[in-house]
XYZ file of C-alpha atoms in Angstrom:
693
model
C 165.065 -109.461 -9.365
C 166.834 -112.451 -10.891
C 166.147 -112.887 -14.638
C 164.347 -116.108 -15.660
C 167.212 -117.928 -17.407
C 169.564 -117.141 -14.515
C 166.948 -118.485 -12.106
C 166.832 -121.664 -14.193
C 170.659 -121.903 -14.258
C 171.594 -120.360 -10.916
C 175.255 -121.356 -10.500
C 177.277 -118.217 -11.155
C 180.444 -119.972 -12.349
C 178.451 -121.445 -15.231
C 178.189 -117.857 -16.494
C 181.392 -116.126 -15.387
C 184.728 -117.394 -14.058
C 188.455 -116.582 -14.019
C 190.237 -119.891 -14.751
C 193.356 -118.381 -16.356
C 195.265 -115.342 -15.143
C 194.329 -112.313 -17.179
C 191.389 -114.013 -18.906
C 187.640 -113.990 -18.207
C 185.481 -116.952 -19.150
C 181.955 -115.920 -20.151
C 179.261 -118.431 -21.066
C 175.642 -118.170 -22.127
C 173.194 -120.503 -23.810
C 172.123 -118.456 -26.840
C 173.879 -119.611 -30.003
C 175.343 -117.290 -32.615
C 173.150 -117.441 -35.701
C 174.756 -114.581 -37.573
C 172.810 -111.968 -35.620
C 175.759 -110.745 -33.529
C 174.417 -111.978 -30.182
C 177.780 -113.421 -29.169
C 179.397 -110.001 -29.444
C 176.600 -108.016 -27.809
C 176.278 -110.369 -24.832
C 180.038 -110.272 -24.325
C 179.900 -106.454 -24.326
C 177.371 -106.583 -21.501
C 179.607 -108.901 -19.457
C 182.743 -106.808 -20.002
C 181.019 -103.631 -18.850
C 179.497 -105.164 -15.737
C 182.840 -106.712 -14.737
C 184.946 -103.635 -15.561
C 187.413 -105.599 -17.683
C 188.895 -104.859 -21.073
C 186.968 -106.248 -23.992
C 190.062 -108.129 -25.154
C 190.211 -110.246 -21.985
C 186.985 -112.115 -22.645
C 186.916 -115.747 -23.761
C 183.363 -116.490 -24.863
C 182.594 -120.189 -24.565
C 181.168 -121.917 -27.614
C 177.731 -123.341 -26.880
C 177.946 -126.985 -25.804
C 175.801 -128.975 -23.407
C 178.832 -129.616 -21.197
C 179.883 -125.987 -20.962
C 177.048 -123.455 -21.000
C 173.788 -122.802 -19.145
C 170.579 -124.054 -20.711
C 168.797 -121.029 -22.189
C 166.685 -122.937 -24.675
C 166.836 -121.648 -28.224
C 167.906 -118.484 -29.978
C 164.423 -117.306 -30.936
C 162.026 -114.393 -30.916
C 164.547 -111.528 -30.877
C 164.984 -112.350 -27.187
C 168.733 -112.969 -26.876
C 169.413 -109.425 -25.698
C 166.225 -109.127 -23.656
C 166.493 -112.477 -21.855
C 170.060 -113.741 -22.078
C 171.389 -110.197 -21.880
C 169.570 -109.655 -18.600
C 170.950 -112.911 -17.192
C 174.519 -112.168 -18.296
C 174.259 -108.673 -16.819
C 172.833 -109.965 -13.537
C 175.366 -112.793 -13.214
C 178.297 -110.484 -13.955
C 177.014 -107.884 -11.490
C 176.708 -110.565 -8.780
C 180.256 -111.759 -9.482
C 181.582 -108.193 -9.354
C 179.838 -107.621 -6.015
C 181.275 -110.824 -4.519
C 184.813 -109.898 -5.538
C 184.396 -106.341 -4.274
C 183.304 -107.733 -0.910
C 186.353 -110.012 -0.725
C 188.705 -107.207 -1.760
C 187.171 -104.917 0.873
C 187.645 -107.609 3.524
C 191.315 -108.007 2.658
C 191.967 -104.293 2.380
C 189.931 -103.504 5.491
C 187.849 -100.878 3.781
C 184.311 -100.406 2.561
C 183.330 -101.879 -0.799
C 182.074 -98.493 -1.973
C 185.633 -97.129 -1.584
C 186.851 -99.572 -4.217
C 186.931 -99.273 -7.963
C 187.830 -101.722 -10.707
C 190.134 -100.844 -13.591
C 190.445 -103.630 -16.168
C 189.958 -106.283 -13.507
C 192.319 -104.671 -10.969
C 190.917 -103.246 -7.734
C 191.730 -99.689 -6.721
C 191.125 -97.970 -3.401
C 190.291 -94.319 -3.712
C 191.798 -94.467 -7.200
C 195.113 -96.018 -6.085
C 196.076 -99.576 -7.231
C 195.586 -102.045 -4.387
C 197.632 -104.932 -5.742
C 194.524 -107.113 -5.957
C 192.606 -108.207 -9.021
C 190.024 -110.807 -10.016
C 192.641 -113.472 -10.591
C 194.453 -113.042 -7.258
C 191.127 -113.297 -5.461
C 189.593 -116.076 -7.564
C 190.690 -118.858 -5.221
C 188.912 -117.247 -2.275
C 185.621 -116.252 -3.908
C 183.080 -119.035 -4.205
C 181.196 -118.794 -7.505
C 179.629 -122.224 -7.085
C 176.593 -120.514 -5.653
C 173.287 -118.991 -6.662
C 172.787 -115.257 -7.103
C 171.028 -113.292 -4.390
C 169.541 -110.720 -6.748
C 170.857 -107.787 -4.717
C 173.762 -106.646 -6.899
C 173.194 -103.351 -8.685
C 173.626 -103.254 -12.443
C 175.597 -100.521 -14.143
C 173.606 -97.458 -15.161
C 173.817 -96.173 -18.724
C 176.263 -93.395 -17.804
C 178.694 -96.014 -16.451
C 178.881 -97.986 -19.683
C 182.182 -98.004 -21.564
C 181.664 -100.843 -24.022
C 177.885 -101.145 -24.197
C 176.661 -98.623 -26.724
C 179.749 -98.876 -28.926
C 180.201 -100.723 -32.208
C 182.997 -103.098 -31.243
C 184.112 -105.534 -33.919
C 182.127 -108.760 -34.206
C 183.759 -111.722 -32.459
C 182.486 -114.220 -35.005
C 183.627 -112.544 -38.225
C 187.382 -113.336 -38.421
C 186.826 -117.093 -38.433
C 184.074 -116.716 -41.026
C 186.281 -114.661 -43.321
C 188.914 -117.397 -43.262
C 186.463 -120.298 -43.566
C 186.988 -121.693 -40.099
C 183.658 -121.036 -38.427
C 181.198 -123.157 -40.342
C 180.036 -126.670 -39.601
C 180.542 -127.557 -43.252
C 184.292 -126.936 -42.787
C 184.907 -128.781 -39.504
C 188.327 -130.475 -39.667
C 187.654 -134.175 -39.159
C 190.036 -137.107 -39.434
C 188.848 -140.138 -41.336
C 185.454 -138.637 -42.023
C 182.717 -140.862 -43.395
C 180.500 -138.893 -45.758
C 176.807 -139.726 -45.721
C 173.658 -138.885 -47.634
C 170.081 -139.815 -46.765
C 167.250 -140.783 -49.118
C 164.123 -138.979 -47.995
C 160.639 -140.440 -47.702
C 158.062 -138.723 -49.901
C 155.789 -138.505 -46.820
C 155.480 -139.839 -43.274
C 153.153 -142.614 -44.439
C 155.535 -143.795 -47.167
C 157.308 -147.123 -46.764
C 160.139 -148.409 -48.919
C 158.902 -151.060 -51.343
C 162.220 -151.747 -53.074
C 165.628 -150.296 -53.859
C 167.858 -151.509 -56.690
C 171.072 -151.536 -54.664
C 173.135 -152.954 -57.524
C 172.198 -150.003 -59.708
C 173.081 -147.616 -56.886
C 176.521 -149.192 -56.411
C 177.154 -149.045 -60.140
C 176.173 -145.376 -60.367
C 178.318 -144.455 -57.364
C 181.439 -145.810 -59.024
C 183.109 -146.355 -55.676
C 182.939 -148.134 -52.352
C 179.544 -147.154 -50.938
C 177.812 -148.776 -47.978
C 174.018 -148.745 -47.976
C 172.152 -148.705 -44.661
C 168.448 -149.544 -44.747
C 166.298 -149.449 -41.613
C 162.592 -149.355 -42.478
C 162.171 -146.110 -44.454
C 165.533 -144.703 -43.349
C 168.031 -145.188 -46.160
C 171.583 -143.834 -45.956
C 174.686 -144.053 -48.121
C 178.204 -143.955 -46.626
C 181.642 -143.640 -48.153
C 185.023 -142.021 -47.645
C 184.285 -140.347 -50.994
C 181.786 -137.481 -50.927
C 181.327 -137.740 -54.672
C 180.423 -141.425 -54.379
C 177.625 -140.858 -51.853
C 176.299 -137.943 -53.896
C 176.081 -140.153 -56.976
C 174.543 -142.959 -54.917
C 171.783 -140.706 -53.620
C 171.002 -139.369 -57.087
C 170.696 -142.915 -58.407
C 168.611 -144.089 -55.452
C 166.075 -141.346 -56.051
C 165.457 -142.909 -59.452
C 165.644 -146.558 -58.360
C 163.643 -146.497 -55.107
C 159.972 -147.445 -55.123
C 157.710 -146.266 -52.301
C 154.357 -147.430 -51.030
C 151.646 -144.826 -50.356
C 153.411 -141.748 -51.714
C 151.312 -138.697 -50.994
C 150.098 -136.134 -53.485
C 149.948 -132.383 -52.895
C 147.733 -130.324 -55.155
C 149.483 -127.392 -56.891
C 146.545 -125.076 -56.169
C 147.526 -125.171 -52.472
C 150.418 -122.914 -53.470
C 148.022 -119.949 -53.237
C 147.390 -118.564 -49.721
C 143.639 -118.270 -50.306
C 143.479 -122.067 -50.640
C 144.138 -122.354 -46.909
C 140.504 -121.416 -46.276
C 139.419 -124.818 -47.565
C 141.686 -126.910 -45.328
C 140.698 -128.511 -42.004
C 141.389 -126.137 -39.137
C 141.106 -125.542 -35.426
C 139.569 -122.110 -34.749
C 140.451 -119.685 -31.975
C 138.730 -116.378 -31.295
C 139.389 -113.516 -28.909
C 138.789 -109.825 -28.356
C 135.725 -107.624 -28.323
C 132.232 -108.909 -29.171
C 131.079 -108.497 -32.754
C 129.996 -104.920 -33.459
C 126.335 -103.985 -33.447
C 124.843 -103.091 -36.850
C 125.528 -99.445 -37.632
C 125.743 -96.902 -40.427
C 129.471 -96.481 -39.963
C 131.659 -96.597 -43.036
C 132.954 -100.140 -43.660
C 136.329 -101.145 -45.130
C 137.395 -104.716 -45.886
C 140.249 -106.432 -47.718
C 142.019 -109.772 -48.093
C 145.791 -110.296 -48.017
C 148.076 -113.267 -48.407
C 151.637 -114.510 -48.243
C 152.639 -117.872 -49.754
C 154.765 -120.570 -48.171
C 158.333 -119.261 -47.800
C 161.644 -121.125 -47.674
C 164.527 -120.195 -45.404
C 166.669 -120.159 -48.540
C 170.000 -120.189 -46.709
C 172.946 -119.933 -49.073
C 174.543 -123.034 -47.525
C 172.453 -126.205 -47.028
C 172.222 -127.918 -43.650
C 174.924 -130.173 -42.268
C 175.320 -132.432 -39.244
C 178.283 -134.297 -37.755
C 178.190 -137.112 -35.196
C 180.360 -139.770 -33.566
C 179.274 -142.637 -31.289
C 182.009 -144.360 -29.272
C 179.811 -147.208 -28.117
C 178.729 -145.405 -24.972
C 178.410 -141.682 -25.662
C 177.218 -139.749 -28.683
C 178.838 -136.469 -29.743
C 176.979 -134.250 -32.209
C 177.920 -130.977 -33.903
C 175.010 -128.950 -35.213
C 173.919 -125.472 -36.295
C 170.532 -125.916 -34.610
C 168.962 -123.043 -32.666
C 169.860 -124.491 -29.285
C 172.097 -127.286 -28.046
C 169.836 -128.447 -25.219
C 166.556 -128.719 -27.174
C 168.173 -130.774 -29.943
C 169.791 -132.999 -27.306
C 166.322 -133.887 -26.064
C 165.214 -134.804 -29.574
C 168.343 -136.917 -30.116
C 167.786 -138.714 -26.811
C 164.338 -139.776 -27.974
C 165.672 -140.767 -31.400
C 168.586 -142.864 -30.133
C 167.263 -144.146 -26.811
C 170.314 -142.739 -25.011
C 170.019 -140.817 -21.772
C 170.556 -137.067 -22.280
C 173.732 -137.147 -20.181
C 175.175 -139.610 -22.691
C 174.807 -137.083 -25.506
C 177.175 -134.155 -25.999
C 175.919 -131.478 -28.389
C 178.126 -128.645 -29.590
C 177.123 -125.727 -31.765
C 178.944 -124.989 -35.001
C 177.690 -122.151 -37.137
C 175.905 -122.730 -40.408
C 174.748 -120.400 -43.138
C 172.658 -117.619 -41.642
C 168.954 -118.161 -41.175
C 166.214 -117.203 -38.737
C 164.159 -120.064 -37.398
C 163.780 -123.798 -37.847
C 165.465 -124.986 -41.032
C 167.007 -128.387 -41.774
C 169.686 -128.175 -39.081
C 167.837 -130.385 -36.570
C 167.189 -132.968 -39.272
C 170.786 -133.056 -40.515
C 172.013 -133.530 -36.938
C 169.505 -136.340 -36.426
C 170.529 -137.967 -39.713
C 174.158 -137.966 -38.577
C 173.248 -139.276 -35.119
C 171.082 -142.097 -36.484
C 173.890 -143.226 -38.777
C 176.592 -142.845 -36.107
C 174.635 -145.122 -33.754
C 174.858 -147.807 -36.441
C 178.535 -147.140 -37.210
C 180.368 -146.832 -33.855
C 183.787 -145.223 -34.002
C 183.186 -143.356 -37.262
C 183.023 -139.588 -37.758
C 179.778 -139.258 -39.716
C 179.207 -136.115 -41.770
C 175.789 -135.604 -43.371
C 175.651 -132.791 -45.907
C 172.286 -131.878 -47.367
C 171.956 -130.785 -50.982
C 170.123 -127.732 -52.245
C 167.143 -129.860 -53.275
C 167.035 -131.421 -49.792
C 167.006 -128.002 -48.147
C 164.274 -126.635 -50.386
C 162.266 -129.844 -50.544
C 162.341 -131.207 -46.990
C 163.305 -128.518 -44.475
C 160.375 -126.858 -42.705
C 159.003 -123.795 -44.462
C 157.311 -120.686 -43.189
C 153.582 -121.219 -43.517
C 151.400 -119.429 -45.994
C 148.893 -117.047 -44.419
C 145.571 -115.655 -45.575
C 144.038 -112.709 -43.730
C 140.604 -111.127 -44.074
C 140.410 -107.729 -42.408
C 137.422 -105.514 -41.816
C 136.998 -102.171 -40.106
C 134.462 -99.548 -39.183
C 135.312 -95.847 -39.331
C 133.571 -93.163 -37.289
C 132.237 -89.916 -38.744
C 135.731 -88.369 -38.661
C 137.226 -91.334 -40.516
C 139.029 -92.742 -37.480
C 139.312 -96.528 -37.270
C 137.218 -97.560 -34.255
C 136.478 -101.235 -34.857
C 138.861 -103.818 -36.343
C 138.642 -107.537 -37.141
C 141.369 -109.812 -38.473
C 140.484 -113.376 -39.427
C 143.579 -115.471 -40.124
C 144.145 -118.815 -41.811
C 147.594 -120.177 -41.029
C 149.373 -123.416 -40.241
C 151.332 -123.618 -36.970
C 154.490 -121.526 -36.974
C 156.021 -123.785 -34.331
C 156.823 -127.264 -35.617
C 159.955 -128.292 -33.749
C 159.733 -131.540 -31.836
C 160.253 -134.234 -34.446
C 162.871 -134.888 -37.084
C 162.729 -136.630 -40.448
C 164.929 -139.516 -39.295
C 162.454 -140.277 -36.518
C 159.607 -140.378 -39.022
C 161.579 -142.640 -41.377
C 162.452 -145.064 -38.590
C 158.765 -145.233 -37.634
C 156.994 -145.011 -41.010
C 153.270 -144.477 -40.890
C 153.416 -142.866 -37.467
C 152.375 -139.219 -37.766
C 154.711 -136.609 -36.301
C 153.755 -135.695 -32.737
C 151.315 -132.816 -32.535
C 152.838 -129.645 -31.157
C 151.161 -128.539 -27.931
C 149.411 -125.234 -28.489
C 149.765 -122.799 -25.597
C 146.162 -121.711 -25.038
C 145.605 -122.181 -28.743
C 148.710 -120.191 -29.679
C 150.311 -121.253 -32.943
C 152.343 -118.135 -33.723
C 149.871 -116.990 -36.357
C 148.296 -114.139 -34.465
C 151.374 -112.196 -33.401
C 150.772 -108.511 -34.186
C 147.354 -109.479 -35.527
C 146.061 -106.051 -34.465
C 147.847 -102.927 -35.776
C 149.845 -101.009 -33.153
C 147.422 -98.095 -32.705
C 144.712 -96.912 -30.311
C 141.657 -98.761 -31.648
C 138.578 -98.930 -29.436
C 137.396 -102.439 -30.324
C 139.451 -105.241 -31.872
C 139.004 -108.957 -32.383
C 141.050 -111.758 -33.899
C 139.963 -115.076 -35.328
C 142.785 -117.570 -35.855
C 142.042 -120.651 -37.953
C 144.972 -123.023 -37.432
C 145.017 -125.281 -40.477
C 146.569 -128.691 -41.045
C 149.324 -127.842 -43.553
C 149.934 -129.747 -46.787
C 153.700 -129.508 -46.183
C 155.911 -129.300 -43.124
C 155.872 -125.857 -41.480
C 157.724 -124.315 -38.575
C 159.296 -121.096 -37.379
C 160.567 -118.520 -39.847
C 161.720 -115.033 -38.891
C 159.008 -113.379 -36.820
C 156.458 -116.226 -37.133
C 153.112 -114.687 -38.102
C 154.104 -111.209 -36.954
C 155.598 -109.849 -40.193
C 152.684 -111.119 -42.264
C 150.070 -109.619 -39.951
C 152.051 -106.378 -39.898
C 152.152 -106.413 -43.684
C 148.410 -106.909 -43.984
C 147.540 -104.583 -41.110
C 149.702 -101.695 -42.285
C 148.490 -102.012 -45.873
C 144.953 -102.042 -44.484
C 145.654 -98.874 -42.477
C 146.575 -97.185 -45.759
C 143.279 -98.384 -47.230
C 141.394 -96.975 -44.243
C 143.252 -93.678 -44.640
C 142.242 -93.586 -48.294
C 138.610 -94.260 -47.358
C 138.815 -91.410 -44.840
C 140.461 -89.072 -47.359
C 143.469 -88.690 -45.049
C 147.226 -88.641 -45.505
C 148.597 -92.086 -44.439
C 151.192 -90.645 -42.058
C 148.816 -88.144 -40.459
C 146.165 -90.873 -40.177
C 148.557 -93.080 -38.217
C 149.712 -90.315 -35.908
C 146.101 -89.418 -35.091
C 145.604 -92.955 -33.731
C 148.924 -93.273 -31.889
C 149.315 -91.948 -28.362
C 152.539 -93.782 -27.430
C 155.194 -91.029 -27.504
C 157.998 -93.393 -28.478
C 156.008 -94.651 -31.450
C 155.150 -91.115 -32.504
C 158.808 -90.051 -32.450
C 159.739 -92.990 -34.677
C 157.011 -92.199 -37.226
C 157.610 -88.462 -37.259
C 161.346 -88.898 -37.730
C 160.759 -91.345 -40.579
C 158.497 -88.847 -42.308
C 161.294 -86.288 -42.248
C 163.947 -88.754 -43.415
C 162.038 -90.004 -46.442
C 160.709 -86.608 -47.524
C 157.093 -87.587 -46.947
C 155.827 -84.027 -47.285
C 156.910 -83.971 -50.950
C 155.187 -87.264 -51.797
C 153.116 -86.885 -54.937
C 149.616 -88.126 -55.697
C 150.915 -91.342 -57.225
C 149.668 -93.425 -60.098
C 152.595 -92.428 -62.322
C 154.811 -95.479 -61.757
C 156.773 -94.028 -58.842
C 155.657 -94.551 -55.277
C 156.542 -93.882 -51.663
C 155.021 -95.899 -48.839
C 155.550 -96.302 -45.129
C 154.536 -98.584 -42.287
C 154.943 -98.839 -38.526
C 154.757 -101.530 -35.859
C 155.779 -102.317 -32.326
C 157.292 -105.790 -32.242
C 154.855 -108.181 -30.553
C 153.175 -105.097 -29.039
C 155.794 -104.986 -26.269
C 159.191 -104.724 -27.973
C 161.035 -102.306 -30.218
C 159.307 -99.558 -32.170
C 160.134 -99.372 -35.866
C 158.913 -97.499 -38.920
C 160.041 -98.198 -42.483
C 159.589 -96.290 -45.732
C 160.208 -97.541 -49.264
C 160.482 -95.796 -52.611
C 159.765 -97.794 -55.772
C 159.358 -97.530 -59.483
C 156.949 -99.911 -61.177
C 156.816 -100.792 -64.847
C 156.629 -104.463 -65.679
C 158.396 -105.189 -62.410
C 158.874 -103.492 -59.068
C 162.256 -101.884 -58.497
C 163.204 -100.658 -55.047
C 165.039 -97.348 -55.310
C 165.535 -96.496 -51.630
C 164.510 -97.588 -48.137
C 164.605 -95.896 -44.744
C 164.045 -97.108 -41.183
C 163.834 -95.502 -37.765
C 163.879 -97.694 -34.668
C 163.668 -97.229 -30.923
C 165.268 -100.345 -29.444
C 165.770 -98.960 -25.958
C 169.360 -99.267 -24.733
C 171.389 -100.196 -27.819
C 174.209 -102.599 -26.972
C 176.025 -102.474 -30.320
C 174.746 -99.819 -32.767
C 176.366 -101.392 -35.805
C 174.947 -104.789 -34.874
C 171.467 -103.341 -34.354
C 171.567 -101.612 -37.723
C 172.777 -104.824 -39.367
C 169.804 -106.694 -37.942
C 167.311 -104.060 -39.046
C 168.822 -103.785 -42.514
C 168.952 -107.565 -42.882
C 165.277 -107.874 -41.981
C 164.378 -105.222 -44.529
C 166.336 -106.935 -47.305
C 164.993 -110.381 -46.424
C 161.399 -109.205 -46.517
C 161.989 -107.173 -49.667
C 162.878 -110.517 -51.207
C 159.638 -111.997 -49.858
C 157.714 -109.061 -51.288
C 159.159 -109.210 -54.781
C 160.392 -112.741 -55.415
C 159.773 -115.614 -53.056
C 157.096 -118.297 -53.235
C 157.309 -122.004 -52.476
C 155.467 -123.928 -55.175
C 153.623 -127.102 -54.240
C 152.907 -130.152 -56.340
C 153.754 -133.803 -56.810
C 154.699 -135.269 -53.454
C 155.232 -131.995 -51.614
C 157.374 -129.018 -52.543
C 157.994 -128.579 -56.253
C 160.378 -125.590 -56.140
C 163.697 -127.231 -55.227
C 166.289 -125.112 -57.072
C 167.263 -121.448 -57.206
C 165.817 -121.367 -60.718
C 162.280 -121.926 -59.441
C 162.788 -120.208 -56.075
C 164.413 -116.863 -56.937
C 165.560 -114.452 -54.244
C 166.589 -110.806 -54.299
C 169.977 -110.270 -55.946
C 172.695 -108.024 -54.555
C 172.192 -105.729 -57.535
C 168.518 -105.316 -56.563
C 169.183 -104.180 -52.987
C 168.484 -100.429 -52.742
C 170.384 -97.866 -50.671
C 169.156 -98.178 -47.077
C 169.347 -95.507 -44.379
C 168.746 -96.452 -40.740
C 168.493 -94.222 -37.692
C 168.381 -95.445 -34.099
C 166.545 -93.371 -31.503
C 168.785 -93.089 -28.455
C 166.982 -94.361 -25.345
C 169.733 -95.519 -22.953
C 167.456 -95.214 -19.925
C 165.097 -97.857 -21.349
C 165.525 -101.667 -21.301
C 167.148 -103.097 -24.441
C 164.966 -104.742 -27.074
C 165.998 -107.348 -29.622
C 166.182 -106.260 -33.256
C 166.256 -109.484 -35.279
C 162.552 -109.584 -36.163
C 161.407 -105.996 -35.856
C 161.809 -104.571 -39.364
C 160.482 -107.285 -41.668
C 156.752 -106.631 -41.389
C 157.018 -102.850 -41.726
C 159.344 -103.352 -44.703
C 156.819 -105.630 -46.419
C 154.008 -103.154 -45.826
C 156.051 -100.108 -46.820
C 156.827 -101.795 -50.137
C 153.182 -102.795 -50.562
C 152.008 -99.259 -49.872
C 154.646 -97.814 -52.203
C 153.562 -100.148 -55.012
C 149.912 -99.153 -54.469
C 150.932 -95.486 -54.565
C 152.885 -96.027 -57.792
C 150.130 -97.967 -59.567
C 147.057 -96.229 -58.209
C 145.673 -99.676 -57.400
C 146.581 -102.241 -54.764
C 148.034 -105.743 -55.001
C 147.245 -107.638 -51.815
C 148.893 -111.032 -52.329
C 152.639 -111.545 -52.219
C 154.912 -111.670 -54.114
C 154.521 -108.723 -56.484
C 155.217 -110.575 -59.718
C 154.844 -109.355 -63.290
C 151.652 -111.359 -63.577
C 150.094 -109.754 -60.504
C 151.116 -106.268 -61.627
C 149.529 -106.839 -65.036
C 146.356 -108.273 -63.487
C 146.068 -105.326 -61.077
C 146.411 -102.795 -63.872
C 143.864 -104.595 -66.036
C 141.314 -104.687 -63.224
C 141.881 -101.080 -62.125
């Protein structure tokens, strides 16, 4: 079987080639976003080709150089791109073995490969990949017949080799913000307060005076940009323009829409699926409401884009999630044919999902088209990133359940209110150049908006149903780590604890009684041992221990997380644990990094983060009004990976966040003796919960 992205990009030499003696060129379409995919995918290639790790030259993602694998999304780099890299490398190995066997007049199965050199019955043959490269045609499609290495043949897969991307980052050479450019023209863009807003006036004289330098002002409808060789000058110009610009039809966003429950009152498109509504019965009923507010990506470094137009072709450097998808957007924006646009990836500050990177690239491209021959560098500010990049949508969930006479959950309903979690397809520059034209609606795949991922807890429940109300958001929303999955997992796993309480059962035992999947059971049982669940007290004394479990998207990795907290006026995390079964683990250290990072990120969601709305959109535009978890607040974290080398590998980027949220929520409920259902767990919510208990 040929994996999907290899089928879509079937020329083998696009994936693997031997252009320089002693070196192996490896290319794939998934960009490095800080998750370690570049290293893990290279490990797969090295093992399949039987070459030393040090021989690999991994090609940076560019539209001229790598296969089109779409975007780095959904924890699917290892599952999808990894399968294609493995298959392509195995095909290449088989082709070279066949050529070596022909030359040596032996059978291919008599040959071995030692660091790229072919041996016959263990004896060096004098042939290697590079001597044979001129006679092996890699400008061909795979046949799908080559056998992949089995787990017991791996030498590099399964080991924690050093990350390929870290040295350049340590020395400041990896990031788009630090690209060495000659004669760079710095640029800043004045943002519309809304897609209907048109520019009424701009006091350009006041802007020039405030800039204190040579600043060029570009105005095209509602697209306003400032250019200078001085970065300070354009920064001052933008700050002045924000005070001196007057807009027609600025929108207003009501502050009360900050709260997730307010989503219930917004226009929506409903979707419903699952079992019919239950018949009236005397079964015990449990119901609860949960919510998460709008969430920012909050990357430490704001977005940046670089572009140059030579009068015929446009070159763009971006930290977007995929070089080919953004090329399509830029083609529509500029009117150029896609083959006239070269897009190259340059890493930005780590984030998961759709932040301002597409917009910054589009800003730079729009300006470059109007300034041929100039290297245009657009650097967003913190207030741009917080105020105008897409955010993760708020979600409100209303869950209800029926328990049988033994207390087992037998009927479950989750009604969700959520904006679309997929908003890529337009950029702010496009809106500004066509003011009043609403952004194109995202096509929903059979009503799918990302909001109902993991909408049903990962247990054996006889009857389940989901209602998904896809609302029209008051601010721009798009993908954030895990889409709706982590929020549904949070609500669902907190709700499982509430059902266990109603049944008078221990939360861990209650889960195990409803879980038949042996891999899930192993994960939960091991977590219970790690965190000392058997010694957990009754709670209500300010210290708590909670746990949660999920299978990512009901088909991926299994993970269980436990959290220990103390609660006084605030919640303090004292320790966290995680156990995960990710199938074949390519790089154990990388997998643990991903799991730990997801836990820390969602701990910050649980305790700190909330986008505040008001005025003309987002009101929380600084770190002062959008706090995140500090390094000093990160607890000790222990992670254990269940070894399953005979199973397919699963991605790990999105698997731990939801269980971490729920484990914290359950620990806080255990500590307080009462439950807080809306995130984040602020002082005010703690006080209100205690007063109402």
